[in-house]
Short mmCIF file of C-alpha atoms in Angstrom, two decimals:
data_model
loop_
_atom_site.label_atom_id
_atom_site.label_comp_id
_atom_site.label_asym_id
_atom_site.label_seq_id
_atom_site.Cartn_x
_atom_site.Cartn_y
_atom_site.Cartn_z
CA UNK X 1 0.73 -29.53 -9.94
CA UNK X 2 -0.34 -33.09 -10.69
CA UNK X 3 0.30 -34.96 -13.92
CA UNK X 4 -3.44 -35.03 -14.55
CA UNK X 5 -3.62 -31.23 -14.24
CA UNK X 6 -0.67 -30.84 -16.62
CA UNK X 7 -2.40 -33.10 -19.14
CA UNK X 8 -5.70 -31.26 -18.92
CA UNK X 9 -4.18 -27.77 -19.01
CA UNK X 10 -1.89 -28.42 -21.97
CA UNK X 11 -4.71 -30.14 -23.86
CA UNK X 12 -7.08 -27.24 -23.24
CA UNK X 13 -4.69 -24.30 -23.60
CA UNK X 14 -1.69 -25.82 -25.44
CA UNK X 15 1.90 -24.70 -24.89
CA UNK X 16 3.83 -22.65 -24.05
CA UNK X 17 1.77 -21.87 -20.98
CA UNK X 18 2.19 -20.24 -17.60
CA UNK X 19 0.11 -21.61 -14.73
CA UNK X 20 -0.15 -19.84 -11.38
CA UNK X 21 -1.65 -21.82 -8.51
CA UNK X 22 -3.61 -19.48 -6.25
CA UNK X 23 -3.92 -22.01 -3.45
CA UNK X 24 -0.11 -22.28 -3.33
CA UNK X 25 0.49 -18.52 -3.20
CA UNK X 26 -2.10 -18.06 -0.45
CA UNK X 27 -0.58 -20.90 1.53
CA UNK X 28 2.82 -19.28 1.10
CA UNK X 29 1.52 -16.03 2.57
CA UNK X 30 0.03 -17.95 5.50
CA UNK X 31 3.37 -19.71 6.08
CA UNK X 32 5.23 -16.40 6.10
CA UNK X 33 2.77 -14.91 8.59
CA UNK X 34 3.17 -17.95 10.83
CA UNK X 35 6.98 -17.57 10.78
CA UNK X 36 7.07 -13.79 11.30
CA UNK X 37 6.04 -11.70 14.33
CA UNK X 38 2.29 -11.17 14.50
CA UNK X 39 2.47 -7.38 14.10
CA UNK X 40 4.39 -7.48 10.81
CA UNK X 41 2.49 -6.47 7.67
CA UNK X 42 3.12 -7.69 4.12
CA UNK X 43 3.41 -5.58 0.99
CA UNK X 44 3.31 -7.45 -2.34
CA UNK X 45 5.46 -6.08 -5.16
CA UNK X 46 3.25 -5.93 -8.27
CA UNK X 47 6.27 -6.24 -10.57
CA UNK X 48 6.91 -9.80 -9.33
CA UNK X 49 3.73 -11.15 -10.96
CA UNK X 50 0.74 -8.93 -11.82
CA UNK X 51 -1.48 -11.89 -12.76
CA UNK X 52 -2.15 -12.92 -9.15
CA UNK X 53 -3.11 -9.47 -7.83
CA UNK X 54 -6.86 -9.93 -7.85
CA UNK X 55 -6.55 -13.19 -5.91
CA UNK X 56 -4.30 -11.64 -3.23
CA UNK X 57 -6.76 -8.97 -2.13
CA UNK X 58 -7.40 -9.44 1.57
CA UNK X 59 -4.31 -11.65 1.99
CA UNK X 60 -1.70 -8.85 2.09
CA UNK X 61 -1.98 -5.37 3.57
CA UNK X 62 -0.52 -3.47 0.66
CA UNK X 63 0.58 -3.58 -2.99
CA UNK X 64 3.71 -1.80 -4.23
CA UNK X 65 3.15 0.00 -7.56
CA UNK X 66 6.22 1.23 -9.47
CA UNK X 67 5.00 2.51 -12.85
CA UNK X 68 2.00 4.01 -14.66
CA UNK X 69 1.45 0.63 -16.30
CA UNK X 70 1.24 -1.10 -12.93
CA UNK X 71 -1.22 1.58 -11.82
CA UNK X 72 -3.48 0.62 -14.71
CA UNK X 73 -3.08 -3.09 -13.89
CA UNK X 74 -4.15 -2.43 -10.30
CA UNK X 75 -7.19 -0.53 -11.51
CA UNK X 76 -8.24 -3.38 -13.81
CA UNK X 77 -7.56 -5.89 -11.04
CA UNK X 78 -9.78 -3.89 -8.64
CA UNK X 79 -7.02 -3.19 -6.13
CA UNK X 80 -8.30 -0.38 -3.87
CA UNK X 81 -6.22 2.79 -4.06
CA UNK X 82 -6.04 2.81 -0.26
CA UNK X 83 -4.09 -0.48 -0.41
CA UNK X 84 -1.44 0.81 -2.83
CA UNK X 85 1.92 2.38 -2.09
CA UNK X 86 3.13 4.37 -5.08
CA UNK X 87 6.84 3.72 -5.42
CA UNK X 88 9.48 3.85 -8.15
CA UNK X 89 12.63 5.83 -8.84
CA UNK X 90 10.78 7.97 -11.42
CA UNK X 91 7.31 9.22 -10.65
CA UNK X 92 5.88 10.69 -13.83
CA UNK X 93 4.62 14.21 -12.93
CA UNK X 94 1.49 13.97 -15.08
CA UNK X 95 0.57 10.61 -13.55
CA UNK X 96 1.20 11.92 -10.03
CA UNK X 97 -1.07 14.86 -10.74
CA UNK X 98 -3.83 12.54 -11.93
CA UNK X 99 -3.51 10.52 -8.74
CA UNK X 100 -3.56 13.47 -6.38
CA UNK X 101 -6.40 15.14 -8.26
CA UNK X 102 -8.59 12.11 -7.50
CA UNK X 103 -10.61 12.36 -4.34
CA UNK X 104 -10.19 8.62 -3.69
CA UNK X 105 -6.74 8.18 -5.19
CA UNK X 106 -3.74 6.51 -3.55
CA UNK X 107 -2.83 7.88 -0.14
CA UNK X 108 0.70 6.52 0.41
CA UNK X 109 3.84 7.35 -1.62
CA UNK X 110 7.54 6.63 -1.29
CA UNK X 111 10.03 9.44 -1.81
CA UNK X 112 13.22 8.69 -3.78
CA UNK X 113 14.64 12.20 -4.14
CA UNK X 114 14.23 15.80 -3.03
CA UNK X 115 12.62 16.56 -6.40
CA UNK X 116 10.03 13.83 -5.83
CA UNK X 117 9.19 15.18 -2.38
CA UNK X 118 8.65 18.71 -3.66
CA UNK X 119 6.59 17.47 -6.61
CA UNK X 120 4.29 15.60 -4.23
CA UNK X 121 4.10 18.58 -1.87
CA UNK X 122 3.19 21.01 -4.67
CA UNK X 123 0.49 18.69 -6.02
CA UNK X 124 -0.92 17.84 -2.59
CA UNK X 125 -1.17 21.56 -1.82
CA UNK X 126 -2.70 22.37 -5.20
CA UNK X 127 -5.49 19.84 -4.69
CA UNK X 128 -5.70 20.23 -0.90
CA UNK X 129 -5.11 16.50 -0.68
CA UNK X 130 -3.36 15.20 2.47
CA UNK X 131 -1.08 12.24 1.69
CA UNK X 132 1.38 10.05 3.57
CA UNK X 133 4.96 9.43 2.48
CA UNK X 134 7.75 7.00 3.32
CA UNK X 135 11.23 8.46 2.85
CA UNK X 136 13.48 5.90 1.19
CA UNK X 137 16.92 5.67 2.74
CA UNK X 138 19.51 4.93 0.07
CA UNK X 139 21.61 1.78 0.24
CA UNK X 140 24.32 3.37 -1.88
CA UNK X 141 22.90 3.32 -5.39
CA UNK X 142 20.54 5.35 -7.59
CA UNK X 143 17.62 4.72 -5.25
CA UNK X 144 16.60 6.76 -2.24
CA UNK X 145 17.76 9.73 -0.20
CA UNK X 146 20.92 10.43 1.76
CA UNK X 147 20.56 10.66 5.53
CA UNK X 148 21.19 14.41 5.45
CA UNK X 149 18.40 14.87 2.93
CA UNK X 150 15.99 12.94 5.13
CA UNK X 151 17.02 15.06 8.12
CA UNK X 152 16.39 18.19 6.07
CA UNK X 153 12.91 17.04 5.05
CA UNK X 154 11.98 16.06 8.61
CA UNK X 155 13.17 19.44 9.92
CA UNK X 156 11.08 21.29 7.34
CA UNK X 157 7.97 19.11 7.64
CA UNK X 158 5.89 21.97 9.04
CA UNK X 159 6.36 23.79 5.72
CA UNK X 160 4.47 21.02 3.92
CA UNK X 161 1.06 20.86 5.62
CA UNK X 162 -0.42 18.31 3.21
CA UNK X 163 2.46 15.85 3.59
CA UNK X 164 2.57 13.46 6.52
CA UNK X 165 5.99 11.82 6.76
CA UNK X 166 4.90 8.43 8.05
CA UNK X 167 8.26 6.76 8.19
CA UNK X 168 11.17 5.22 6.35
CA UNK X 169 11.58 2.72 3.54
CA UNK X 170 14.67 0.64 2.80
CA UNK X 171 15.50 -1.97 0.19
CA UNK X 172 18.96 -3.03 -0.92
CA UNK X 173 18.52 -6.04 -3.19
CA UNK X 174 17.17 -9.55 -3.56
CA UNK X 175 18.18 -13.16 -2.87
CA UNK X 176 19.75 -12.17 0.46
CA UNK X 177 20.48 -15.27 2.52
CA UNK X 178 23.01 -13.63 4.86
CA UNK X 179 21.54 -12.96 8.28
CA UNK X 180 24.60 -10.87 9.11
CA UNK X 181 23.81 -8.54 6.23
CA UNK X 182 20.15 -8.30 7.19
CA UNK X 183 21.16 -7.61 10.79
CA UNK X 184 23.43 -4.75 9.70
CA UNK X 185 20.69 -3.24 7.54
CA UNK X 186 18.05 -3.46 10.27
CA UNK X 187 20.40 -2.07 12.90
CA UNK X 188 21.26 0.85 10.62
CA UNK X 189 17.60 1.57 9.95
CA UNK X 190 16.71 1.17 13.63
CA UNK X 191 19.48 3.50 14.78
CA UNK X 192 18.53 6.13 12.22
CA UNK X 193 14.88 6.02 13.26
CA UNK X 194 15.89 6.47 16.91
CA UNK X 195 18.12 9.41 16.01
CA UNK X 196 15.19 11.16 14.35
CA UNK X 197 13.26 10.81 17.60
CA UNK X 198 16.09 11.89 19.88
CA UNK X 199 17.46 14.74 17.78
CA UNK X 200 14.38 16.12 16.02
CA UNK X 201 11.46 14.86 18.10
CA UNK X 202 10.12 12.96 15.10
CA UNK X 203 8.56 9.57 15.86
CA UNK X 204 8.78 7.14 12.96
CA UNK X 205 5.38 5.49 12.65
CA UNK X 206 6.35 2.85 10.08
CA UNK X 207 9.41 1.09 8.73
CA UNK X 208 8.89 -0.55 5.35
CA UNK X 209 11.76 -2.96 4.79
CA UNK X 210 12.56 -5.07 1.74
CA UNK X 211 14.42 -8.10 3.10
CA UNK X 212 14.92 -9.73 -0.32
CA UNK X 213 14.27 -13.24 0.99
CA UNK X 214 16.00 -15.88 -1.16
CA UNK X 215 14.25 -18.42 -3.38
CA UNK X 216 15.92 -21.74 -4.20
CA UNK X 217 15.62 -22.00 -7.97
CA UNK X 218 18.19 -24.69 -8.66
CA UNK X 219 18.67 -28.32 -7.68
CA UNK X 220 21.98 -27.85 -5.89
CA UNK X 221 20.74 -24.98 -3.73
CA UNK X 222 20.56 -25.86 -0.03
CA UNK X 223 18.75 -23.51 2.32
CA UNK X 224 17.07 -24.03 5.71
CA UNK X 225 14.30 -21.47 5.34
CA UNK X 226 12.58 -22.32 8.64
CA UNK X 227 15.74 -21.57 10.63
CA UNK X 228 16.42 -18.49 8.51
CA UNK X 229 12.95 -17.01 9.09
CA UNK X 230 13.12 -17.78 12.82
CA UNK X 231 16.40 -15.88 13.12
CA UNK X 232 15.10 -13.00 10.99
CA UNK X 233 11.97 -12.77 13.14
CA UNK X 234 14.15 -12.49 16.22
CA UNK X 235 15.96 -9.57 14.57
CA UNK X 236 12.64 -7.80 13.99
CA UNK X 237 11.51 -8.40 17.55
CA UNK X 238 14.76 -6.93 18.83
CA UNK X 239 14.37 -3.54 17.13
CA UNK X 240 14.39 -0.66 19.59
CA UNK X 241 12.25 1.55 17.38
CA UNK X 242 8.71 0.35 17.97
CA UNK X 243 7.33 1.52 14.65
CA UNK X 244 4.95 -0.57 12.58
CA UNK X 245 6.98 -3.02 10.42
CA UNK X 246 5.93 -3.78 6.85
CA UNK X 247 7.94 -6.21 4.73
CA UNK X 248 7.95 -5.57 0.98
CA UNK X 249 8.13 -8.95 -0.77
CA UNK X 250 7.57 -10.22 -4.29
CA UNK X 251 9.79 -13.14 -5.20
CA UNK X 252 9.39 -14.86 -1.82
CA UNK X 253 5.60 -14.67 -2.00
CA UNK X 254 4.94 -15.64 -5.61
CA UNK X 255 7.81 -17.81 -6.87
CA UNK X 256 6.48 -21.17 -5.69
CA UNK X 257 3.04 -20.75 -7.26
CA UNK X 258 4.23 -20.79 -10.88
CA UNK X 259 4.81 -23.53 -13.44
CA UNK X 260 5.97 -22.93 -17.00
CA UNK X 261 4.92 -25.61 -19.46
CA UNK X 262 6.70 -25.98 -22.79
CA UNK X 263 6.59 -28.77 -25.36
CA UNK X 264 9.39 -30.53 -27.23
CA UNK X 265 8.92 -29.77 -30.93
CA UNK X 266 12.14 -31.13 -32.42
CA UNK X 267 14.99 -33.45 -31.46
CA UNK X 268 18.39 -33.79 -33.08
CA UNK X 269 21.94 -34.91 -32.53
CA UNK X 270 24.97 -32.77 -33.36
CA UNK X 271 28.65 -33.36 -32.57
CA UNK X 272 27.76 -36.19 -30.19
CA UNK X 273 25.32 -33.97 -28.28
CA UNK X 274 21.54 -34.44 -27.98
CA UNK X 275 19.44 -31.34 -28.53
CA UNK X 276 15.73 -30.86 -27.90
CA UNK X 277 13.96 -27.74 -29.20
CA UNK X 278 10.95 -26.55 -27.22
CA UNK X 279 8.23 -24.11 -28.22
CA UNK X 280 9.23 -21.71 -25.44
CA UNK X 281 12.62 -20.30 -24.49
CA UNK X 282 14.52 -17.61 -22.63
CA UNK X 283 12.21 -14.93 -24.04
CA UNK X 284 9.52 -16.36 -21.76
CA UNK X 285 11.48 -17.97 -18.93
CA UNK X 286 14.17 -16.31 -16.83
CA UNK X 287 15.57 -17.64 -13.58
CA UNK X 288 17.37 -15.23 -11.26
CA UNK X 289 21.09 -15.99 -11.39
CA UNK X 290 20.78 -18.29 -14.38
CA UNK X 291 23.20 -17.84 -17.31
CA UNK X 292 23.47 -20.13 -20.33
CA UNK X 293 21.90 -22.97 -18.31
CA UNK X 294 24.91 -23.25 -16.02
CA UNK X 295 22.55 -24.36 -13.22
CA UNK X 296 19.70 -26.82 -13.37
CA UNK X 297 16.25 -25.56 -12.33
CA UNK X 298 13.61 -27.75 -10.74
CA UNK X 299 11.57 -29.37 -13.53
CA UNK X 300 9.87 -32.60 -14.47
CA UNK X 301 8.91 -34.50 -17.59
CA UNK X 302 5.35 -35.18 -18.70
CA UNK X 303 4.24 -37.81 -19.29
CA UNK X 304 6.52 -39.25 -16.59
CA UNK X 305 8.53 -42.32 -17.46
CA UNK X 306 11.34 -44.43 -16.12
CA UNK X 307 14.20 -46.26 -17.77
CA UNK X 308 17.70 -45.62 -18.95
CA UNK X 309 18.40 -41.92 -19.39
CA UNK X 310 20.31 -39.88 -21.93
CA UNK X 311 21.68 -36.35 -21.47
CA UNK X 312 19.77 -33.71 -23.43
CA UNK X 313 20.40 -30.00 -23.99
CA UNK X 314 17.01 -28.27 -23.83
CA UNK X 315 16.97 -25.26 -26.15
CA UNK X 316 14.29 -22.69 -26.89
CA UNK X 317 12.87 -21.49 -30.17
CA UNK X 318 14.95 -18.33 -30.54
CA UNK X 319 17.65 -17.95 -33.17
CA UNK X 320 20.48 -17.44 -30.71
CA UNK X 321 22.96 -19.85 -29.14
CA UNK X 322 22.09 -18.26 -25.79
CA UNK X 323 18.63 -19.82 -25.81
CA UNK X 324 19.46 -22.77 -23.59
CA UNK X 325 17.11 -23.68 -20.75
CA UNK X 326 18.90 -26.77 -19.40
CA UNK X 327 22.20 -28.44 -20.22
CA UNK X 328 22.76 -32.19 -20.03
CA UNK X 329 19.35 -33.01 -18.58
CA UNK X 330 19.09 -36.78 -17.94
CA UNK X 331 15.81 -37.93 -19.54
CA UNK X 332 14.56 -41.39 -20.51
CA UNK X 333 13.41 -41.68 -24.12
CA UNK X 334 12.81 -37.97 -24.78
CA UNK X 335 10.70 -37.37 -27.88
CA UNK X 336 8.63 -34.77 -29.69
CA UNK X 337 5.40 -33.96 -27.90
CA UNK X 338 6.86 -34.40 -24.41
CA UNK X 339 6.20 -31.54 -22.00
CA UNK X 340 8.70 -30.03 -19.58
CA UNK X 341 7.24 -28.41 -16.47
CA UNK X 342 9.57 -25.77 -15.02
CA UNK X 343 8.76 -25.04 -11.36
CA UNK X 344 9.16 -21.98 -9.11
CA UNK X 345 8.32 -19.66 -11.99
CA UNK X 346 5.72 -17.53 -10.22
CA UNK X 347 7.85 -14.40 -9.82
CA UNK X 348 9.78 -12.41 -12.43
CA UNK X 349 10.53 -15.47 -14.61
CA UNK X 350 7.86 -14.36 -17.06
CA UNK X 351 8.18 -10.57 -16.94
CA UNK X 352 11.98 -10.39 -17.22
CA UNK X 353 12.22 -12.47 -20.40
CA UNK X 354 13.26 -11.15 -23.82
CA UNK X 355 9.61 -11.08 -24.77
CA UNK X 356 9.92 -9.07 -28.01
CA UNK X 357 12.94 -10.85 -29.45
CA UNK X 358 12.10 -12.48 -32.80
CA UNK X 359 8.53 -11.20 -32.45
CA UNK X 360 7.25 -14.51 -31.09
CA UNK X 361 3.86 -14.54 -29.42
CA UNK X 362 3.52 -14.21 -25.67
CA UNK X 363 2.27 -17.41 -24.01
CA UNK X 364 -1.12 -17.95 -22.48
CA UNK X 365 -1.51 -17.48 -18.75
CA UNK X 366 -3.87 -19.57 -16.63
CA UNK X 367 -4.71 -19.55 -12.95
CA UNK X 368 -5.50 -22.60 -10.91
CA UNK X 369 -8.18 -21.35 -8.57
CA UNK X 370 -8.38 -22.58 -4.96
CA UNK X 371 -11.03 -25.12 -5.95
CA UNK X 372 -8.66 -26.57 -8.57
CA UNK X 373 -10.53 -25.19 -11.58
CA UNK X 374 -8.44 -23.49 -14.30
CA UNK X 375 -9.12 -19.95 -15.46
CA UNK X 376 -7.48 -18.52 -18.58
CA UNK X 377 -6.54 -14.91 -17.76
CA UNK X 378 -4.50 -14.08 -20.86
CA UNK X 379 -4.71 -15.38 -24.39
CA UNK X 380 -1.61 -15.80 -26.49
CA UNK X 381 -0.59 -12.34 -27.71
CA UNK X 382 1.13 -11.59 -31.01
CA UNK X 383 4.08 -9.21 -30.65
CA UNK X 384 4.82 -8.55 -34.31
CA UNK X 385 2.72 -5.37 -34.30
CA UNK X 386 4.85 -4.00 -31.46
CA UNK X 387 7.94 -4.43 -33.60
CA UNK X 388 6.43 -3.04 -36.84
CA UNK X 389 7.00 0.63 -37.75
CA UNK X 390 3.74 2.46 -38.42
CA UNK X 391 3.99 4.19 -41.79
CA UNK X 392 0.41 3.56 -42.86
CA UNK X 393 -1.21 6.35 -40.86
CA UNK X 394 0.83 8.91 -42.85
CA UNK X 395 0.07 7.18 -46.17
CA UNK X 396 3.80 6.68 -46.49
CA UNK X 397 3.73 3.34 -48.27
CA UNK X 398 2.11 4.64 -51.45
CA UNK X 399 4.54 7.55 -51.74
CA UNK X 400 7.55 5.39 -50.86
CA UNK X 401 6.58 2.71 -53.37
CA UNK X 402 6.19 5.28 -56.15
CA UNK X 403 9.57 6.83 -55.32
CA UNK X 404 11.24 3.43 -55.23
CA UNK X 405 9.69 2.33 -58.54
CA UNK X 406 10.84 5.53 -60.25
CA UNK X 407 14.37 5.25 -58.85
CA UNK X 408 14.60 1.59 -59.88
CA UNK X 409 13.53 2.44 -63.43
CA UNK X 410 16.21 5.12 -63.65
CA UNK X 411 18.82 2.54 -62.74
CA UNK X 412 17.50 -0.07 -65.14
CA UNK X 413 16.20 -2.37 -62.41
CA UNK X 414 13.02 -4.39 -62.64
CA UNK X 415 10.77 -4.26 -59.58
CA UNK X 416 9.32 -7.66 -58.77
CA UNK X 417 5.58 -7.70 -58.01
#
């Protein structure tokens, strides 16, 4: 993002502000496709950043949806049901029934447990709705099925005529830069898929794999992504199971498209330390692996300036000592009104924040469209109503006030108006 764009955006929409550059995220997808084997599909995880969904239609094969809320977001963003995979460790039965009751509802679902499989089978049979499923192989946590459970479901597949077991799904975490670990995971998945063919005559049509590609958020992070992706692509090409490969990605696709803009609103000095207070904070900005600003994210000052620097602690607007965005940031002549542009904030940084703490408003969100024009896609949202108990609908306030006034009078207290 250029300095001119920062100036125009913050003048028009003020701060704090999230900006997602659609040209950047589309170029990132193109770069991934260029680095990966040509037959590999991409699935975008909605949870990474729901604000770019509409602009990614036609650029990825599939969107991963993990909650009823994300289902509604996809509907409002005009994501076709045929391009959604319904995932998540808990699939709400009522929501699943709504989906399978729709003639043109989603067609592909992941299975996290035996209970989920039987729920989907019962509903698919009830509505005579054929669906496809991917059985998630557990990586040793609360997600997915054991190998024996998958074997049991594959053996009994004829008993579930409306369920087509299309293949396997596997995801074990994020920020994985170890090729050895990825090799072990792929080899395990590959061997298991081959065993299903050899032992049960079941041909896996698709492997959906979450590689958890790393994103370099901090200045001291060194990572040769080109070499990494080349080696990973070789691993994919070497799989013996010739099923369709789909990579489920979120962070790796969207991180680079985001910039968080926040303005310095106060400066002070305490105990020989410089402190700058910004109008944002950790309730709106979270970096994976960041704790108490122990690492320095990529950011820049606007307007840019040169000269002798001083070290500044950049703190947010929350009433907690934990609200530190950067420690000892060298800045020349920092003053109120300056803007800090935090980069690589396109994935999770916004949605994982402590958004309801202190009931501060959620920031505006703008897109930079491919032609460079800005588009405001969310106004600033007040959160105080979300944190206010609703007594009014039961006419509780009048009764409570009368009871309190009477009790106060009994105790000789005067109730202030």
